Amino acid sequence: MTARLDDMTRIYLESGLKKVFACSLEWPGWCRSGRSEEQAIENLMHYAPRYAVVAERAALSFEPGEPEVVERLKGGATTDFGAPEKEPEADHAAVGADAAARDVALMRAAWQLFDETVAISPEELRKGPRGGGRDRTKMADHVTEAERNYARQAGVRHPPYKSVADRDAMRGELAAVLGRPWQGSWDYKWTPRYVVRRVTWHVLDHLWEMEDRSA
């Protein structure tokens, strides 16, 4: 079974003890959390206009309908901390060339938008809901270091960056690996589809945080 492009509203739910994530299967990075399944889905749909900006940058039409829950996962401590941690079963399905290229286009769009937001945001960001949060440079460094670690799950290994060119080289290699068709043979911890999903979610989560805390 290959990843479908004709059904764009399928989601999965990952539930911890305190937090639930609602994540789209076909739109990597469109994933939000709440204290309940209902709240997580509501938050996901609330962010649809913001995700539409990512899809537009990737030259994709984004017109989601009513979400359909097709899978439920039991989360853990990371889920409750504030990050999705479980791979949906759907990510183990084969991925054709068109689907892989589409996912990578969305990941690249997220990178571009994040970099643009970093460039125009103030260094000191407004405090978060609990009175804390990273400022701009520390947040940008956190995102790029995390994606360097995530890339290892796709066999892409780079030492700590010494320049933007180093970062861009890693991104280019990761995009090339994840943009290939995948038929189910993989030597790493995460499937290619989940690597795309996790990288794009993390970039967009902090992109939207930076936008909100710059206001």
C-alpha atoms as a PDB file:
ATOM      1  CA  MET A   1       0.000   0.000   0.000  1.00  0.00           C
ATOM      2  CA  THR A   2       1.482   3.335  -0.988  1.00  0.00           C
ATOM      3  CA  ALA A   3       0.875   6.649   0.784  1.00  0.00           C
ATOM      4  CA  ARG A   4      -2.314   8.137  -0.608  1.00  0.00           C
ATOM      5  CA  LEU A   5      -2.534  11.613  -2.100  1.00  0.00           C
ATOM      6  CA  ASP A   6      -6.310  11.600  -2.584  1.00  0.00           C
ATOM      7  CA  ASP A   7      -7.338  11.544   1.076  1.00  0.00           C
ATOM      8  CA  MET A   8      -5.969  14.584   2.844  1.00  0.00           C
ATOM      9  CA  THR A   9      -7.907  14.664   6.107  1.00  0.00           C
ATOM     10  CA  ARG A  10      -6.798  11.479   7.832  1.00  0.00           C
ATOM     11  CA  ILE A  11      -5.308  12.073  11.281  1.00  0.00           C
ATOM     12  CA  TYR A  12      -3.931  10.027  14.136  1.00  0.00           C
ATOM     13  CA  LEU A  13      -4.081  10.726  17.868  1.00  0.00           C
ATOM     14  CA  GLU A  14      -1.218  10.183  20.279  1.00  0.00           C
ATOM     15  CA  SER A  15      -2.382  10.261  23.890  1.00  0.00           C
ATOM     16  CA  GLY A  16      -0.286  10.632  27.010  1.00  0.00           C
ATOM     17  CA  LEU A  17      -1.587  11.015  30.538  1.00  0.00           C
ATOM     18  CA  LYS A  18      -1.796  14.804  30.334  1.00  0.00           C
ATOM     19  CA  LYS A  19      -1.605  15.700  26.667  1.00  0.00           C
ATOM     20  CA  VAL A  20      -2.952  14.488  23.307  1.00  0.00           C
ATOM     21  CA  PHE A  21      -1.494  15.214  19.880  1.00  0.00           C
ATOM     22  CA  ALA A  22      -3.651  15.284  16.758  1.00  0.00           C
ATOM     23  CA  CYS A  23      -1.502  14.919  13.642  1.00  0.00           C
ATOM     24  CA  SER A  24      -2.292  14.777   9.957  1.00  0.00           C
ATOM     25  CA  LEU A  25      -0.991  11.739   8.117  1.00  0.00           C
ATOM     26  CA  GLU A  26      -0.766  13.394   4.706  1.00  0.00           C
ATOM     27  CA  TRP A  27       0.445  16.852   5.774  1.00  0.00           C
ATOM     28  CA  PRO A  28       3.725  16.483   7.717  1.00  0.00           C
ATOM     29  CA  GLY A  29       4.069  19.152  10.386  1.00  0.00           C
ATOM     30  CA  TRP A  30       0.355  19.847  10.729  1.00  0.00           C
ATOM     31  CA  CYS A  31       0.137  18.560  14.274  1.00  0.00           C
ATOM     32  CA  ARG A  32      -1.174  20.237  17.442  1.00  0.00           C
ATOM     33  CA  SER A  33      -1.859  19.210  21.011  1.00  0.00           C
ATOM     34  CA  GLY A  34      -4.542  19.638  23.659  1.00  0.00           C
ATOM     35  CA  ARG A  35      -5.626  18.245  27.005  1.00  0.00           C
ATOM     36  CA  SER A  36      -8.149  15.916  25.350  1.00  0.00           C
ATOM     37  CA  GLU A  37      -8.767  14.345  21.951  1.00  0.00           C
ATOM     38  CA  GLU A  38     -11.454  16.915  21.217  1.00  0.00           C
ATOM     39  CA  GLN A  39      -9.243  19.847  22.162  1.00  0.00           C
ATOM     40  CA  ALA A  40      -6.290  18.498  20.186  1.00  0.00           C
ATOM     41  CA  ILE A  41      -8.431  18.136  17.046  1.00  0.00           C
ATOM     42  CA  GLU A  42      -9.909  21.598  17.594  1.00  0.00           C
ATOM     43  CA  ASN A  43      -6.412  23.079  17.882  1.00  0.00           C
ATOM     44  CA  LEU A  44      -5.294  21.217  14.770  1.00  0.00           C
ATOM     45  CA  MET A  45      -8.112  22.719  12.737  1.00  0.00           C
ATOM     46  CA  HIS A  46      -7.503  26.145  14.279  1.00  0.00           C
ATOM     47  CA  TYR A  47      -3.995  26.034  12.829  1.00  0.00           C
ATOM     48  CA  ALA A  48      -5.171  25.093   9.329  1.00  0.00           C
ATOM     49  CA  PRO A  49      -4.833  28.686   8.016  1.00  0.00           C
ATOM     50  CA  ARG A  50      -1.275  28.871   9.310  1.00  0.00           C
ATOM     51  CA  TYR A  51      -0.402  25.535   7.748  1.00  0.00           C
ATOM     52  CA  ALA A  52      -1.922  26.734   4.476  1.00  0.00           C
ATOM     53  CA  VAL A  53       0.985  29.200   4.241  1.00  0.00           C
ATOM     54  CA  VAL A  54       3.397  26.247   4.289  1.00  0.00           C
ATOM     55  CA  ALA A  55       1.424  24.360   1.650  1.00  0.00           C
ATOM     56  CA  GLU A  56       1.268  27.448  -0.540  1.00  0.00           C
ATOM     57  CA  ARG A  57       5.038  27.874  -0.309  1.00  0.00           C
ATOM     58  CA  ALA A  58       5.359  24.237  -1.402  1.00  0.00           C
ATOM     59  CA  ALA A  59       2.999  24.957  -4.342  1.00  0.00           C
ATOM     60  CA  LEU A  60       0.351  22.571  -3.008  1.00  0.00           C
ATOM     61  CA  SER A  61      -3.394  23.018  -2.694  1.00  0.00           C
ATOM     62  CA  PHE A  62      -4.512  22.752   0.939  1.00  0.00           C
ATOM     63  CA  GLU A  63      -8.261  22.463   1.463  1.00  0.00           C
ATOM     64  CA  PRO A  64      -8.811  20.145   4.440  1.00  0.00           C
ATOM     65  CA  GLY A  65     -12.251  18.819   5.233  1.00  0.00           C
ATOM     66  CA  GLU A  66     -13.516  17.227   8.424  1.00  0.00           C
ATOM     67  CA  PRO A  67     -10.744  15.208  10.078  1.00  0.00           C
ATOM     68  CA  GLU A  68     -11.050  11.424  10.187  1.00  0.00           C
ATOM     69  CA  VAL A  69      -9.281   9.645  13.053  1.00  0.00           C
ATOM     70  CA  VAL A  70      -7.761   6.483  11.606  1.00  0.00           C
ATOM     71  CA  GLU A  71      -5.256   5.542  14.291  1.00  0.00           C
ATOM     72  CA  ARG A  72      -4.762   5.990  18.035  1.00  0.00           C
ATOM     73  CA  LEU A  73      -1.372   5.638  19.718  1.00  0.00           C
ATOM     74  CA  LYS A  74      -0.403   5.438  23.369  1.00  0.00           C
ATOM     75  CA  GLY A  75       2.040   8.229  24.102  1.00  0.00           C
ATOM     76  CA  GLY A  76       4.591   8.479  26.878  1.00  0.00           C
ATOM     77  CA  ALA A  77       6.577  10.979  28.901  1.00  0.00           C
ATOM     78  CA  THR A  78       7.734  12.843  25.779  1.00  0.00           C
ATOM     79  CA  THR A  79       4.112  13.262  24.693  1.00  0.00           C
ATOM     80  CA  ASP A  80       3.248  14.847  28.042  1.00  0.00           C
ATOM     81  CA  PHE A  81       6.392  16.984  27.886  1.00  0.00           C
ATOM     82  CA  GLY A  82       5.113  18.513  24.642  1.00  0.00           C
ATOM     83  CA  ALA A  83       6.425  16.562  21.656  1.00  0.00           C
ATOM     84  CA  PRO A  84       4.984  13.654  19.652  1.00  0.00           C
ATOM     85  CA  GLU A  85       7.098  10.523  20.044  1.00  0.00           C
ATOM     86  CA  LYS A  86       5.247   7.588  18.484  1.00  0.00           C
ATOM     87  CA  GLU A  87       5.328   6.415  14.876  1.00  0.00           C
ATOM     88  CA  PRO A  88       1.903   5.780  13.354  1.00  0.00           C
ATOM     89  CA  GLU A  89       1.488   2.439  11.624  1.00  0.00           C
ATOM     90  CA  ALA A  90       0.715   4.291   8.395  1.00  0.00           C
ATOM     91  CA  ASP A  91       4.320   5.514   8.274  1.00  0.00           C
ATOM     92  CA  HIS A  92       5.438   1.922   7.661  1.00  0.00           C
ATOM     93  CA  ALA A  93       3.571   1.783   4.355  1.00  0.00           C
ATOM     94  CA  ALA A  94       5.557   2.114   1.141  1.00  0.00           C
ATOM     95  CA  VAL A  95       6.029   5.652  -0.166  1.00  0.00           C
ATOM     96  CA  GLY A  96       6.034   6.331  -3.890  1.00  0.00           C
ATOM     97  CA  ALA A  97       8.113   8.931  -5.693  1.00  0.00           C
ATOM     98  CA  ASP A  98       5.307  11.519  -5.860  1.00  0.00           C
ATOM     99  CA  ALA A  99       4.455  11.248  -2.168  1.00  0.00           C
ATOM    100  CA  ALA A 100       8.112  11.411  -1.126  1.00  0.00           C
ATOM    101  CA  ALA A 101       8.726  14.484  -3.275  1.00  0.00           C
ATOM    102  CA  ARG A 102       5.599  16.145  -1.874  1.00  0.00           C
ATOM    103  CA  ASP A 103       6.626  15.523   1.739  1.00  0.00           C
ATOM    104  CA  VAL A 104      10.095  16.921   1.103  1.00  0.00           C
ATOM    105  CA  ALA A 105       8.599  20.000  -0.571  1.00  0.00           C
ATOM    106  CA  LEU A 106       6.637  20.674   2.616  1.00  0.00           C
ATOM    107  CA  MET A 107       9.724  20.153   4.764  1.00  0.00           C
ATOM    108  CA  ARG A 108      11.714  22.557   2.591  1.00  0.00           C
ATOM    109  CA  ALA A 109       8.886  25.106   2.775  1.00  0.00           C
ATOM    110  CA  ALA A 110       8.950  24.889   6.573  1.00  0.00           C
ATOM    111  CA  TRP A 111      12.709  25.488   6.574  1.00  0.00           C
ATOM    112  CA  GLN A 112      12.367  28.503   4.305  1.00  0.00           C
ATOM    113  CA  LEU A 113       9.587  30.076   6.342  1.00  0.00           C
ATOM    114  CA  PHE A 114      11.412  29.464   9.608  1.00  0.00           C
ATOM    115  CA  ASP A 115      14.602  31.078   8.305  1.00  0.00           C
ATOM    116  CA  GLU A 116      12.626  34.068   7.038  1.00  0.00           C
ATOM    117  CA  THR A 117      10.886  34.443  10.394  1.00  0.00           C
ATOM    118  CA  VAL A 118      14.192  34.289  12.271  1.00  0.00           C
ATOM    119  CA  ALA A 119      15.530  37.057  10.029  1.00  0.00           C
ATOM    120  CA  ILE A 120      12.717  39.487  10.864  1.00  0.00           C
ATOM    121  CA  SER A 121      12.058  38.618  14.513  1.00  0.00           C
ATOM    122  CA  PRO A 122      13.450  40.604  17.453  1.00  0.00           C
ATOM    123  CA  GLU A 123      16.197  38.972  19.488  1.00  0.00           C
ATOM    124  CA  GLU A 124      14.220  39.267  22.706  1.00  0.00           C
ATOM    125  CA  LEU A 125      10.867  37.517  22.413  1.00  0.00           C
ATOM    126  CA  ARG A 126       7.844  38.036  24.603  1.00  0.00           C
ATOM    127  CA  LYS A 127       7.692  35.558  27.466  1.00  0.00           C
ATOM    128  CA  GLY A 128       5.616  32.424  26.957  1.00  0.00           C
ATOM    129  CA  PRO A 129       2.462  31.424  28.855  1.00  0.00           C
ATOM    130  CA  ARG A 130       4.532  30.222  31.816  1.00  0.00           C
ATOM    131  CA  GLY A 131       6.843  33.233  31.818  1.00  0.00           C
ATOM    132  CA  GLY A 132       9.758  31.589  30.017  1.00  0.00           C
ATOM    133  CA  GLY A 133      10.912  30.472  26.599  1.00  0.00           C
ATOM    134  CA  ARG A 134      14.009  30.814  24.433  1.00  0.00           C
ATOM    135  CA  ASP A 135      14.871  34.051  22.698  1.00  0.00           C
ATOM    136  CA  ARG A 136      15.343  34.152  18.919  1.00  0.00           C
ATOM    137  CA  THR A 137      18.949  32.998  18.529  1.00  0.00           C
ATOM    138  CA  LYS A 138      18.675  30.232  21.112  1.00  0.00           C
ATOM    139  CA  MET A 139      15.439  29.024  19.521  1.00  0.00           C
ATOM    140  CA  ALA A 140      16.986  28.974  16.044  1.00  0.00           C
ATOM    141  CA  ASP A 141      20.020  27.097  17.353  1.00  0.00           C
ATOM    142  CA  HIS A 142      17.750  24.617  19.137  1.00  0.00           C
ATOM    143  CA  VAL A 143      15.785  23.912  15.958  1.00  0.00           C
ATOM    144  CA  THR A 144      18.821  23.399  13.740  1.00  0.00           C
ATOM    145  CA  GLU A 145      20.610  21.226  16.309  1.00  0.00           C
ATOM    146  CA  ALA A 146      17.496  19.097  16.777  1.00  0.00           C
ATOM    147  CA  GLU A 147      17.132  18.510  13.041  1.00  0.00           C
ATOM    148  CA  ARG A 148      20.815  17.511  12.871  1.00  0.00           C
ATOM    149  CA  ASN A 149      20.033  14.864  15.483  1.00  0.00           C
ATOM    150  CA  TYR A 150      16.814  13.825  13.737  1.00  0.00           C
ATOM    151  CA  ALA A 151      18.743  13.437  10.472  1.00  0.00           C
ATOM    152  CA  ARG A 152      20.774  10.639  12.040  1.00  0.00           C
ATOM    153  CA  GLN A 153      17.583   8.582  11.998  1.00  0.00           C
ATOM    154  CA  ALA A 154      17.849   8.699   8.203  1.00  0.00           C
ATOM    155  CA  GLY A 155      21.561   7.888   8.157  1.00  0.00           C
ATOM    156  CA  VAL A 156      22.562  11.508   7.525  1.00  0.00           C
ATOM    157  CA  ARG A 157      25.391  12.390   9.918  1.00  0.00           C
ATOM    158  CA  HIS A 158      27.036  15.786  10.154  1.00  0.00           C
ATOM    159  CA  PRO A 159      29.276  17.240  12.868  1.00  0.00           C
ATOM    160  CA  PRO A 160      28.132  20.408  14.702  1.00  0.00           C
ATOM    161  CA  TYR A 161      27.706  23.255  12.248  1.00  0.00           C
ATOM    162  CA  LYS A 162      30.362  25.915  11.869  1.00  0.00           C
ATOM    163  CA  SER A 163      28.411  27.921   9.307  1.00  0.00           C
ATOM    164  CA  VAL A 164      25.055  28.295   7.596  1.00  0.00           C
ATOM    165  CA  ALA A 165      26.610  26.494   4.634  1.00  0.00           C
ATOM    166  CA  ASP A 166      27.191  23.459   6.870  1.00  0.00           C
ATOM    167  CA  ARG A 167      23.551  23.499   7.911  1.00  0.00           C
ATOM    168  CA  ASP A 168      22.360  23.850   4.339  1.00  0.00           C
ATOM    169  CA  ALA A 169      24.575  20.940   3.256  1.00  0.00           C
ATOM    170  CA  MET A 170      22.955  18.727   5.876  1.00  0.00           C
ATOM    171  CA  ARG A 171      19.487  19.845   4.819  1.00  0.00           C
ATOM    172  CA  GLY A 172      20.260  19.125   1.187  1.00  0.00           C
ATOM    173  CA  GLU A 173      21.523  15.638   1.957  1.00  0.00           C
ATOM    174  CA  LEU A 174      18.553  14.889   4.208  1.00  0.00           C
ATOM    175  CA  ALA A 175      16.082  16.099   1.577  1.00  0.00           C
ATOM    176  CA  ALA A 176      17.760  13.904  -1.054  1.00  0.00           C
ATOM    177  CA  VAL A 177      17.518  10.809   1.162  1.00  0.00           C
ATOM    178  CA  LEU A 178      13.908  11.425   2.178  1.00  0.00           C
ATOM    179  CA  GLY A 179      12.849  12.324  -1.363  1.00  0.00           C
ATOM    180  CA  ARG A 180      13.452   8.818  -2.664  1.00  0.00           C
ATOM    181  CA  PRO A 181      10.701   6.211  -3.035  1.00  0.00           C
ATOM    182  CA  TRP A 182      10.624   3.799  -0.112  1.00  0.00           C
ATOM    183  CA  GLN A 183       9.359   0.226  -0.238  1.00  0.00           C
ATOM    184  CA  GLY A 184       9.826  -0.859   3.362  1.00  0.00           C
ATOM    185  CA  SER A 185      13.509  -1.788   3.698  1.00  0.00           C
ATOM    186  CA  TRP A 186      15.189   0.619   6.086  1.00  0.00           C
ATOM    187  CA  ASP A 187      18.148   0.286   8.464  1.00  0.00           C
ATOM    188  CA  TYR A 188      17.355   3.057  10.919  1.00  0.00           C
ATOM    189  CA  LYS A 189      15.175   3.667  13.987  1.00  0.00           C
ATOM    190  CA  TRP A 190      12.543   5.850  12.270  1.00  0.00           C
ATOM    191  CA  THR A 191      10.902   5.311   8.886  1.00  0.00           C
ATOM    192  CA  PRO A 192      11.603   7.961   6.212  1.00  0.00           C
ATOM    193  CA  ARG A 193       8.014   9.206   6.458  1.00  0.00           C
ATOM    194  CA  TYR A 194       8.341   9.695  10.204  1.00  0.00           C
ATOM    195  CA  VAL A 195      11.655  11.540   9.861  1.00  0.00           C
ATOM    196  CA  VAL A 196       9.931  14.029   7.523  1.00  0.00           C
ATOM    197  CA  ARG A 197       7.010  14.270   9.919  1.00  0.00           C
ATOM    198  CA  ARG A 198       9.154  14.857  13.015  1.00  0.00           C
ATOM    199  CA  VAL A 199      11.514  17.377  11.404  1.00  0.00           C
ATOM    200  CA  THR A 200       8.700  19.402   9.860  1.00  0.00           C
ATOM    201  CA  TRP A 201       6.621  19.380  13.045  1.00  0.00           C
ATOM    202  CA  HIS A 202       9.526  20.670  15.135  1.00  0.00           C
ATOM    203  CA  VAL A 203      10.379  23.456  12.687  1.00  0.00           C
ATOM    204  CA  LEU A 204       6.769  24.618  12.424  1.00  0.00           C
ATOM    205  CA  ASP A 205       6.102  24.350  16.152  1.00  0.00           C
ATOM    206  CA  HIS A 206       8.902  26.805  16.854  1.00  0.00           C
ATOM    207  CA  LEU A 207       8.131  28.927  13.793  1.00  0.00           C
ATOM    208  CA  TRP A 208       4.630  29.555  15.092  1.00  0.00           C
ATOM    209  CA  GLU A 209       5.931  30.085  18.614  1.00  0.00           C
ATOM    210  CA  MET A 210       8.359  32.705  17.338  1.00  0.00           C
ATOM    211  CA  GLU A 211       5.615  34.443  15.378  1.00  0.00           C
ATOM    212  CA  ASP A 212       3.351  34.519  18.419  1.00  0.00           C
ATOM    213  CA  ARG A 213       6.036  35.721  20.809  1.00  0.00           C
ATOM    214  CA  SER A 214       7.243  38.422  18.398  1.00  0.00           C
ATOM    215  CA  ALA A 215       3.816  40.081  18.401  1.00  0.00           C
END
